[in-house]
PDB file of C-alpha atoms in Angstrom:
ATOM      1  CA  GLN A   1      15.442 -11.498  -5.123  1.00 72.00           C
ATOM      2  CA  LYS A   2      13.100  -9.074  -3.890  1.00 80.00           C
ATOM      3  CA  GLU A   3       9.257  -8.927  -6.462  1.00 90.00           C
ATOM      4  CA  VAL A   4       9.516  -5.185  -6.090  1.00 94.00           C
ATOM      5  CA  GLU A   5      12.797  -3.155  -4.897  1.00 94.00           C
ATOM      6  CA  GLN A   6      13.669   0.261  -4.409  1.00 94.00           C
ATOM      7  CA  ASN A   7      16.719   1.966  -2.636  1.00 88.00           C
ATOM      8  CA  SER A   8      15.560   2.709   0.943  1.00 84.00           C
ATOM      9  CA  GLY A   9      17.526   6.154   0.822  1.00 85.00           C
ATOM     10  CA  PRO A  10      17.581   8.383   1.912  1.00 93.00           C
ATOM     11  CA  LEU A  11      17.491  10.758  -0.984  1.00 95.00           C
ATOM     12  CA  SER A  12      18.150  14.765  -0.752  1.00 96.00           C
ATOM     13  CA  VAL A  13      18.051  16.763  -2.891  1.00 96.00           C
ATOM     14  CA  PRO A  14      17.858  20.666  -2.555  1.00 97.00           C
ATOM     15  CA  GLU A  15      14.712  22.940  -2.961  1.00 97.00           C
ATOM     16  CA  GLY A  16      13.894  23.105  -6.546  1.00 97.00           C
ATOM     17  CA  ALA A  17      15.590  20.427  -8.289  1.00 97.00           C
ATOM     18  CA  ILE A  18      14.290  16.625  -9.684  1.00 97.00           C
ATOM     19  CA  ALA A  19      14.111  14.121  -7.494  1.00 97.00           C
ATOM     20  CA  SER A  20      14.524  10.252  -9.509  1.00 97.00           C
ATOM     21  CA  LEU A  21      13.165   7.700  -7.384  1.00 97.00           C
ATOM     22  CA  ASN A  22      13.303   4.266  -8.887  1.00 96.00           C
ATOM     23  CA  CYS A  23      12.060   0.955  -8.938  1.00 96.00           C
ATOM     24  CA  THR A  24      12.454  -2.062 -10.417  1.00 96.00           C
ATOM     25  CA  TYR A  25       9.823  -5.761 -10.337  1.00 95.00           C
ATOM     26  CA  SER A  26      10.199  -9.270 -10.934  1.00 92.00           C
ATOM     27  CA  ASP A  27       7.406 -10.019 -12.443  1.00 88.00           C
ATOM     28  CA  ARG A  28       7.467  -9.759 -16.479  1.00 87.00           C
ATOM     29  CA  VAL A  29       3.535  -9.952 -16.279  1.00 87.00           C
ATOM     30  CA  SER A  30       2.568  -7.291 -14.062  1.00 87.00           C
ATOM     31  CA  GLN A  31       0.689  -4.930 -16.195  1.00 87.00           C
ATOM     32  CA  SER A  32       0.086  -2.261 -13.212  1.00 90.00           C
ATOM     33  CA  PHE A  33       2.603   0.671 -11.426  1.00 93.00           C
ATOM     34  CA  PHE A  34       1.944   2.903  -8.927  1.00 94.00           C
ATOM     35  CA  TRP A  35       3.827   4.925  -7.041  1.00 96.00           C
ATOM     36  CA  TYR A  36       2.024   6.010  -3.086  1.00 96.00           C
ATOM     37  CA  ARG A  37       3.594   9.002  -1.080  1.00 97.00           C
ATOM     38  CA  GLN A  38       3.474   7.984   2.888  1.00 96.00           C
ATOM     39  CA  TYR A  39       4.044  11.003   5.275  1.00 96.00           C
ATOM     40  CA  SER A  40       5.604  10.218   8.473  1.00 93.00           C
ATOM     41  CA  GLY A  41       2.967   8.759  10.823  1.00 91.00           C
ATOM     42  CA  LYS A  42       0.721   9.265   7.869  1.00 95.00           C
ATOM     43  CA  SER A  43      -0.963   6.833   5.602  1.00 96.00           C
ATOM     44  CA  PRO A  44      -0.160   5.907   2.047  1.00 96.00           C
ATOM     45  CA  GLU A  45      -1.299   8.020  -0.973  1.00 94.00           C
ATOM     46  CA  LEU A  46      -1.617   7.387  -4.602  1.00 93.00           C
ATOM     47  CA  ILE A  47       0.157   9.742  -6.959  1.00 94.00           C
ATOM     48  CA  MET A  48       0.395   8.118  -9.777  1.00 93.00           C
ATOM     49  CA  SER A  49      -0.619   5.140 -11.945  1.00 93.00           C
ATOM     50  CA  ILE A  50       0.940   3.908 -14.814  1.00 94.00           C
ATOM     51  CA  TYR A  51      -0.199   0.957 -17.081  1.00 91.00           C
ATOM     52  CA  SER A  52       1.861   1.237 -20.846  1.00 91.00           C
ATOM     53  CA  ASN A  53       5.521   2.118 -20.992  1.00 94.00           C
ATOM     54  CA  GLY A  54       6.711   5.624 -21.506  1.00 95.00           C
ATOM     55  CA  ASP A  55       6.245   8.618 -19.539  1.00 96.00           C
ATOM     56  CA  LYS A  56       3.209  10.407 -18.054  1.00 96.00           C
ATOM     57  CA  GLU A  57       2.877  13.300 -16.280  1.00 96.00           C
ATOM     58  CA  ASP A  58       0.938  15.104 -13.896  1.00 95.00           C
ATOM     59  CA  GLY A  59       2.104  18.417 -12.394  1.00 96.00           C
ATOM     60  CA  ARG A  60       5.478  18.221 -11.605  1.00 97.00           C
ATOM     61  CA  PHE A  61       4.939  14.380 -11.146  1.00 97.00           C
ATOM     62  CA  THR A  62       6.424  11.912 -14.235  1.00 97.00           C
ATOM     63  CA  ALA A  63       6.073   8.961 -13.924  1.00 97.00           C
ATOM     64  CA  GLN A  64       7.843   6.807 -16.745  1.00 97.00           C
ATOM     65  CA  LEU A  65       8.049   2.547 -17.437  1.00 96.00           C
ATOM     66  CA  ASN A  66       9.890   0.549 -19.302  1.00 96.00           C
ATOM     67  CA  LYS A  67       8.294  -3.383 -19.279  1.00 93.00           C
ATOM     68  CA  ALA A  68      11.372  -4.866 -21.243  1.00 94.00           C
ATOM     69  CA  SER A  69      13.927  -3.873 -18.294  1.00 94.00           C
ATOM     70  CA  GLN A  70      11.356  -4.106 -15.833  1.00 94.00           C
ATOM     71  CA  TYR A  71      11.469  -0.422 -14.130  1.00 94.00           C
ATOM     72  CA  VAL A  72       9.702   2.033 -13.181  1.00 97.00           C
ATOM     73  CA  SER A  73      10.728   5.231 -12.007  1.00 97.00           C
ATOM     74  CA  LEU A  74       9.603   8.798 -10.583  1.00 98.00           C
ATOM     75  CA  LEU A  75      10.456  11.941 -11.074  1.00 97.00           C
ATOM     76  CA  ILE A  76       9.703  15.068  -8.844  1.00 97.00           C
ATOM     77  CA  ARG A  77      10.395  18.834 -10.674  1.00 98.00           C
ATOM     78  CA  ASP A  78      10.991  21.653  -8.722  1.00 97.00           C
ATOM     79  CA  SER A  79      11.349  19.395  -5.302  1.00 97.00           C
ATOM     80  CA  GLN A  80       9.820  21.381  -2.422  1.00 97.00           C
ATOM     81  CA  PRO A  81      10.031  20.684   1.341  1.00 96.00           C
ATOM     82  CA  SER A  82       6.321  19.550   1.267  1.00 96.00           C
ATOM     83  CA  ASP A  83       7.664  16.574  -1.395  1.00 97.00           C
ATOM     84  CA  SER A  84      10.053  15.296   2.249  1.00 97.00           C
ATOM     85  CA  ALA A  85       8.375  11.795   2.189  1.00 97.00           C
ATOM     86  CA  THR A  86       8.757   8.167   1.636  1.00 96.00           C
ATOM     87  CA  TYR A  87       7.774   6.796  -1.844  1.00 97.00           C
ATOM     88  CA  LEU A  88       6.437   3.574  -1.793  1.00 96.00           C
ATOM     89  CA  CYS A  89       5.964   1.746  -5.840  1.00 96.00           C
ATOM     90  CA  ALA A  90       3.436  -0.783  -6.253  1.00 94.00           C
ATOM     91  CA  VAL A  91       2.991  -3.674  -8.702  1.00 92.00           C
ATOM     92  CA  ASN A  92      -0.069  -5.393  -9.348  1.00 89.00           C
ATOM     93  CA  ARG A  93       0.822  -9.035  -9.443  1.00 82.00           C
ATOM     94  CA  GLY A  94       0.060 -10.732 -12.604  1.00 74.00           C
ATOM     95  CA  SER A  95      -2.812  -9.269 -14.677  1.00 67.00           C
ATOM     96  CA  SER A  96      -5.248  -6.226 -14.039  1.00 60.00           C
ATOM     97  CA  ASN A  97      -7.981  -8.953 -12.675  1.00 67.00           C
ATOM     98  CA  THR A  98      -5.656  -9.922  -9.860  1.00 75.00           C
ATOM     99  CA  GLY A  99      -6.373  -8.568  -6.633  1.00 79.00           C
ATOM    100  CA  LYS A 100      -2.822  -8.732  -5.435  1.00 87.00           C
ATOM    101  CA  LEU A 101      -0.549  -5.696  -4.568  1.00 89.00           C
ATOM    102  CA  ILE A 102       3.151  -5.908  -4.083  1.00 92.00           C
ATOM    103  CA  PHE A 103       5.098  -2.921  -2.841  1.00 94.00           C
ATOM    104  CA  GLY A 104       8.368  -2.234  -2.567  1.00 94.00           C
ATOM    105  CA  GLN A 105       9.980  -1.109   1.027  1.00 93.00           C
ATOM    106  CA  GLY A 106      10.114   3.088  -0.118  1.00 94.00           C
ATOM    107  CA  THR A 107      12.234   5.353  -0.426  1.00 95.00           C
ATOM    108  CA  THR A 108      12.619   8.267   1.711  1.00 95.00           C
ATOM    109  CA  LEU A 109      12.730  11.429   0.106  1.00 97.00           C
ATOM    110  CA  GLN A 110      14.114  14.466   1.937  1.00 97.00           C
ATOM    111  CA  VAL A 111      14.248  18.215   0.498  1.00 97.00           C
ATOM    112  CA  LYS A 112      16.034  21.053   1.915  1.00 96.00           C
ATOM    113  CA  PRO A 113      15.310  24.494   1.782  1.00 93.00           C
TER     114      PRO A 113
ATOM    115  CA  GLU B   1     -17.099  13.047   4.107  1.00 82.00           C
ATOM    116  CA  ALA B   2     -15.692   9.854   1.907  1.00 81.00           C
ATOM    117  CA  GLN B   3     -13.365   7.792   3.842  1.00 93.00           C
ATOM    118  CA  VAL B   4     -11.970   4.142   5.351  1.00 97.00           C
ATOM    119  CA  THR B   5     -12.157   3.726   9.047  1.00 97.00           C
ATOM    120  CA  GLN B   6     -10.150   1.721  11.518  1.00 98.00           C
ATOM    121  CA  ASN B   7     -10.853   0.817  14.615  1.00 97.00           C
ATOM    122  CA  PRO B   8      -9.146   0.505  17.383  1.00 97.00           C
ATOM    123  CA  ARG B   9      -6.096   3.415  16.564  1.00 97.00           C
ATOM    124  CA  TYR B  10      -4.030   1.636  19.237  1.00 97.00           C
ATOM    125  CA  LEU B  11      -3.472  -1.589  21.032  1.00 97.00           C
ATOM    126  CA  ILE B  12      -1.843  -3.062  23.406  1.00 97.00           C
ATOM    127  CA  THR B  13      -2.706  -6.959  24.203  1.00 96.00           C
ATOM    128  CA  VAL B  14      -0.816 -10.005  25.075  1.00 96.00           C
ATOM    129  CA  THR B  15      -0.266 -13.191  23.371  1.00 96.00           C
ATOM    130  CA  GLY B  16      -3.014 -15.502  22.678  1.00 96.00           C
ATOM    131  CA  LYS B  17      -5.941 -13.109  23.576  1.00 96.00           C
ATOM    132  CA  LYS B  18      -8.045 -13.350  20.500  1.00 97.00           C
ATOM    133  CA  LEU B  19      -8.641  -9.383  18.431  1.00 97.00           C
ATOM    134  CA  THR B  20     -10.690  -8.452  15.823  1.00 98.00           C
ATOM    135  CA  VAL B  21      -9.536  -4.850  14.193  1.00 98.00           C
ATOM    136  CA  THR B  22     -12.346  -3.309  12.370  1.00 98.00           C
ATOM    137  CA  CYS B  23     -12.342  -1.388   8.984  1.00 98.00           C
ATOM    138  CA  SER B  24     -14.864   0.200   7.149  1.00 98.00           C
ATOM    139  CA  GLN B  25     -15.600   2.144   4.484  1.00 97.00           C
ATOM    140  CA  ASN B  26     -18.363   4.421   2.870  1.00 95.00           C
ATOM    141  CA  MET B  27     -17.530   4.571  -0.951  1.00 94.00           C
ATOM    142  CA  ASN B  28     -19.524   1.656  -2.107  1.00 94.00           C
ATOM    143  CA  HIS B  29     -16.219   0.068  -2.838  1.00 94.00           C
ATOM    144  CA  GLU B  30     -16.040  -3.712  -3.953  1.00 93.00           C
ATOM    145  CA  TYR B  31     -11.706  -4.248  -3.183  1.00 93.00           C
ATOM    146  CA  MET B  32     -10.809  -4.018  -0.200  1.00 95.00           C
ATOM    147  CA  SER B  33      -7.240  -5.327   1.788  1.00 95.00           C
ATOM    148  CA  TRP B  34      -5.208  -5.410   4.670  1.00 97.00           C
ATOM    149  CA  TYR B  35      -1.783  -4.461   4.599  1.00 97.00           C
ATOM    150  CA  ARG B  36       0.739  -4.897   7.449  1.00 97.00           C
ATOM    151  CA  GLN B  37       3.594  -2.404   7.454  1.00 97.00           C
ATOM    152  CA  ASP B  38       6.928  -2.895   9.450  1.00 94.00           C
ATOM    153  CA  PRO B  39       9.858  -1.089   9.088  1.00 88.00           C
ATOM    154  CA  GLY B  40      12.544  -1.988   5.963  1.00 83.00           C
ATOM    155  CA  LEU B  41      10.126  -4.665   4.692  1.00 86.00           C
ATOM    156  CA  GLY B  42       7.245  -1.860   3.680  1.00 88.00           C
ATOM    157  CA  LEU B  43       3.632  -2.550   3.068  1.00 94.00           C
ATOM    158  CA  ARG B  44       2.877  -6.621   3.117  1.00 95.00           C
ATOM    159  CA  GLN B  45      -0.649  -7.201   2.149  1.00 95.00           C
ATOM    160  CA  ILE B  46      -2.527  -9.991   4.500  1.00 97.00           C
ATOM    161  CA  TYR B  47      -6.112 -10.839   2.775  1.00 96.00           C
ATOM    162  CA  TYR B  48      -7.860  -9.045   0.254  1.00 94.00           C
ATOM    163  CA  SER B  49     -11.182  -9.218  -0.980  1.00 94.00           C
ATOM    164  CA  MET B  50     -13.225  -8.678  -4.646  1.00 92.00           C
ATOM    165  CA  ASN B  51     -16.424  -8.258  -3.359  1.00 92.00           C
ATOM    166  CA  VAL B  52     -18.397  -9.173  -0.905  1.00 92.00           C
ATOM    167  CA  GLU B  53     -18.299 -13.150   0.161  1.00 86.00           C
ATOM    168  CA  VAL B  54     -14.980 -13.496  -1.512  1.00 90.00           C
ATOM    169  CA  THR B  55     -11.597 -13.576  -0.249  1.00 94.00           C
ATOM    170  CA  ASP B  56      -7.939 -14.133  -1.018  1.00 93.00           C
ATOM    171  CA  LYS B  57      -4.541 -14.350   0.407  1.00 94.00           C
ATOM    172  CA  GLY B  58      -2.186 -12.307   0.308  1.00 93.00           C
ATOM    173  CA  ASP B  59       1.744 -12.032   0.975  1.00 92.00           C
ATOM    174  CA  VAL B  60       1.373 -12.671   4.519  1.00 95.00           C
ATOM    175  CA  PRO B  61      -1.802 -14.462   5.862  1.00 97.00           C
ATOM    176  CA  GLU B  62      -0.749 -16.966   8.411  1.00 97.00           C
ATOM    177  CA  GLY B  63      -1.707 -16.284  11.523  1.00 97.00           C
ATOM    178  CA  TYR B  64      -4.701 -13.899  10.278  1.00 98.00           C
ATOM    179  CA  LYS B  65      -8.505 -14.420   9.693  1.00 97.00           C
ATOM    180  CA  VAL B  66     -10.990 -12.124   7.641  1.00 97.00           C
ATOM    181  CA  SER B  67     -14.351 -12.209   6.640  1.00 94.00           C
ATOM    182  CA  ARG B  68     -16.335 -10.314   3.900  1.00 96.00           C
ATOM    183  CA  LYS B  69     -20.116 -10.424   5.048  1.00 95.00           C
ATOM    184  CA  GLU B  70     -21.285  -7.114   3.650  1.00 95.00           C
ATOM    185  CA  LYS B  71     -19.570  -4.573   1.596  1.00 95.00           C
ATOM    186  CA  ARG B  72     -19.161  -1.240   3.730  1.00 97.00           C
ATOM    187  CA  ASN B  73     -17.300  -3.794   6.142  1.00 97.00           C
ATOM    188  CA  PHE B  74     -13.947  -5.946   6.311  1.00 98.00           C
ATOM    189  CA  PRO B  75     -12.461  -7.250   9.663  1.00 98.00           C
ATOM    190  CA  LEU B  76      -9.271  -8.322  10.754  1.00 98.00           C
ATOM    191  CA  ILE B  77      -9.275 -11.629  12.828  1.00 98.00           C
ATOM    192  CA  LEU B  78      -6.120 -12.838  14.912  1.00 97.00           C
ATOM    193  CA  GLU B  79      -7.446 -15.447  17.275  1.00 95.00           C
ATOM    194  CA  SER B  80      -3.836 -16.157  18.693  1.00 96.00           C
ATOM    195  CA  PRO B  81      -1.694 -12.817  18.339  1.00 97.00           C
ATOM    196  CA  SER B  82       2.093 -13.296  18.555  1.00 97.00           C
ATOM    197  CA  PRO B  83       4.737 -10.773  19.498  1.00 97.00           C
ATOM    198  CA  ASN B  84       5.752 -11.323  15.553  1.00 96.00           C
ATOM    199  CA  GLN B  85       2.686  -9.627  14.828  1.00 97.00           C
ATOM    200  CA  THR B  86       3.261  -6.118  16.486  1.00 97.00           C
ATOM    201  CA  SER B  87       3.218  -3.980  13.277  1.00 97.00           C
ATOM    202  CA  LEU B  88       1.486  -1.064  12.134  1.00 97.00           C
ATOM    203  CA  TYR B  89      -1.628  -2.365   9.856  1.00 98.00           C
ATOM    204  CA  PHE B  90      -3.722  -0.403   7.027  1.00 98.00           C
ATOM    205  CA  CYS B  91      -6.980  -1.073   5.631  1.00 97.00           C
ATOM    206  CA  ALA B  92      -7.825   0.019   2.205  1.00 96.00           C
ATOM    207  CA  SER B  93     -10.704   0.039  -0.425  1.00 95.00           C
ATOM    208  CA  SER B  94     -10.920   0.592  -3.936  1.00 92.00           C
ATOM    209  CA  PRO B  95     -13.903   0.922  -6.438  1.00 90.00           C
ATOM    210  CA  ALA B  96     -12.864  -2.598  -8.158  1.00 82.00           C
ATOM    211  CA  ARG B  97      -9.749  -3.565  -8.282  1.00 76.00           C
ATOM    212  CA  PRO B  98      -6.533  -2.506  -6.713  1.00 71.00           C
ATOM    213  CA  THR B  99      -5.520  -0.971 -10.210  1.00 73.00           C
ATOM    214  CA  ASP B 100      -8.396   1.605  -9.160  1.00 80.00           C
ATOM    215  CA  THR B 101      -7.257   4.200  -6.569  1.00 85.00           C
ATOM    216  CA  GLN B 102      -6.494   3.050  -3.287  1.00 89.00           C
ATOM    217  CA  TYR B 103      -7.670   4.868  -0.357  1.00 93.00           C
ATOM    218  CA  PHE B 104      -6.042   3.564   2.867  1.00 96.00           C
ATOM    219  CA  GLY B 105      -7.750   3.546   6.473  1.00 97.00           C
ATOM    220  CA  PRO B 106      -5.819   6.027   8.914  1.00 97.00           C
ATOM    221  CA  GLY B 107      -3.946   2.841  10.428  1.00 97.00           C
ATOM    222  CA  THR B 108      -3.573   0.385  13.675  1.00 98.00           C
ATOM    223  CA  ARG B 109      -0.596   0.443  15.502  1.00 97.00           C
ATOM    224  CA  LEU B 110      -0.661  -3.568  17.654  1.00 97.00           C
ATOM    225  CA  THR B 111       1.320  -4.140  20.144  1.00 97.00           C
ATOM    226  CA  VAL B 112       1.421  -7.771  21.092  1.00 97.00           C
ATOM    227  CA  LEU B 113       3.473  -8.595  24.568  1.00 96.00           C
TER     228      LEU B 113
END
């Protein structure tokens, strides 16, 4: 079992729809969770971080964390073609004071006009 | 402009020829890290540094060395490169810990023949 797992996709949604991206992790001690977006040929960029159970909203993006079930998700409302990218889930292994960051393999999102 | 720079951006080399990929940040960040990205495997952490003179192994440190003699620079050294080190390499930095926003460099595409 991979430490951080994502469905590689591609996930295809029509413009204006809600895109739902999921990620599971195996380390129960992990406290910090991140979603990065990576456009083709570009570097990853952080779009959301979440540390507590529940939802965290930022514009069209909502991150959801459920530590008991060990999953974190990202919802993108009103999806736009410009949201087409690979979304990487990342987990800080162990406590927040460690330096280790584990990434999933990424989910490719395609938003069709 | 606040940024992380990497050099070279592209490199083709031969097995066994020592090389160094430089990474520099101008944001006075404490934390720096190196990742490699391979298709289907996502980003994997090679080494990280919580501060000057403090470095530690990530998940895939074999065949790599790093040093952190000053805060702004974190070079990645391949003493005897092998073809399985052909990859896309990213350097990243964050203010204090990986739980802070990480800023990624533009990437270095390395091919070892």
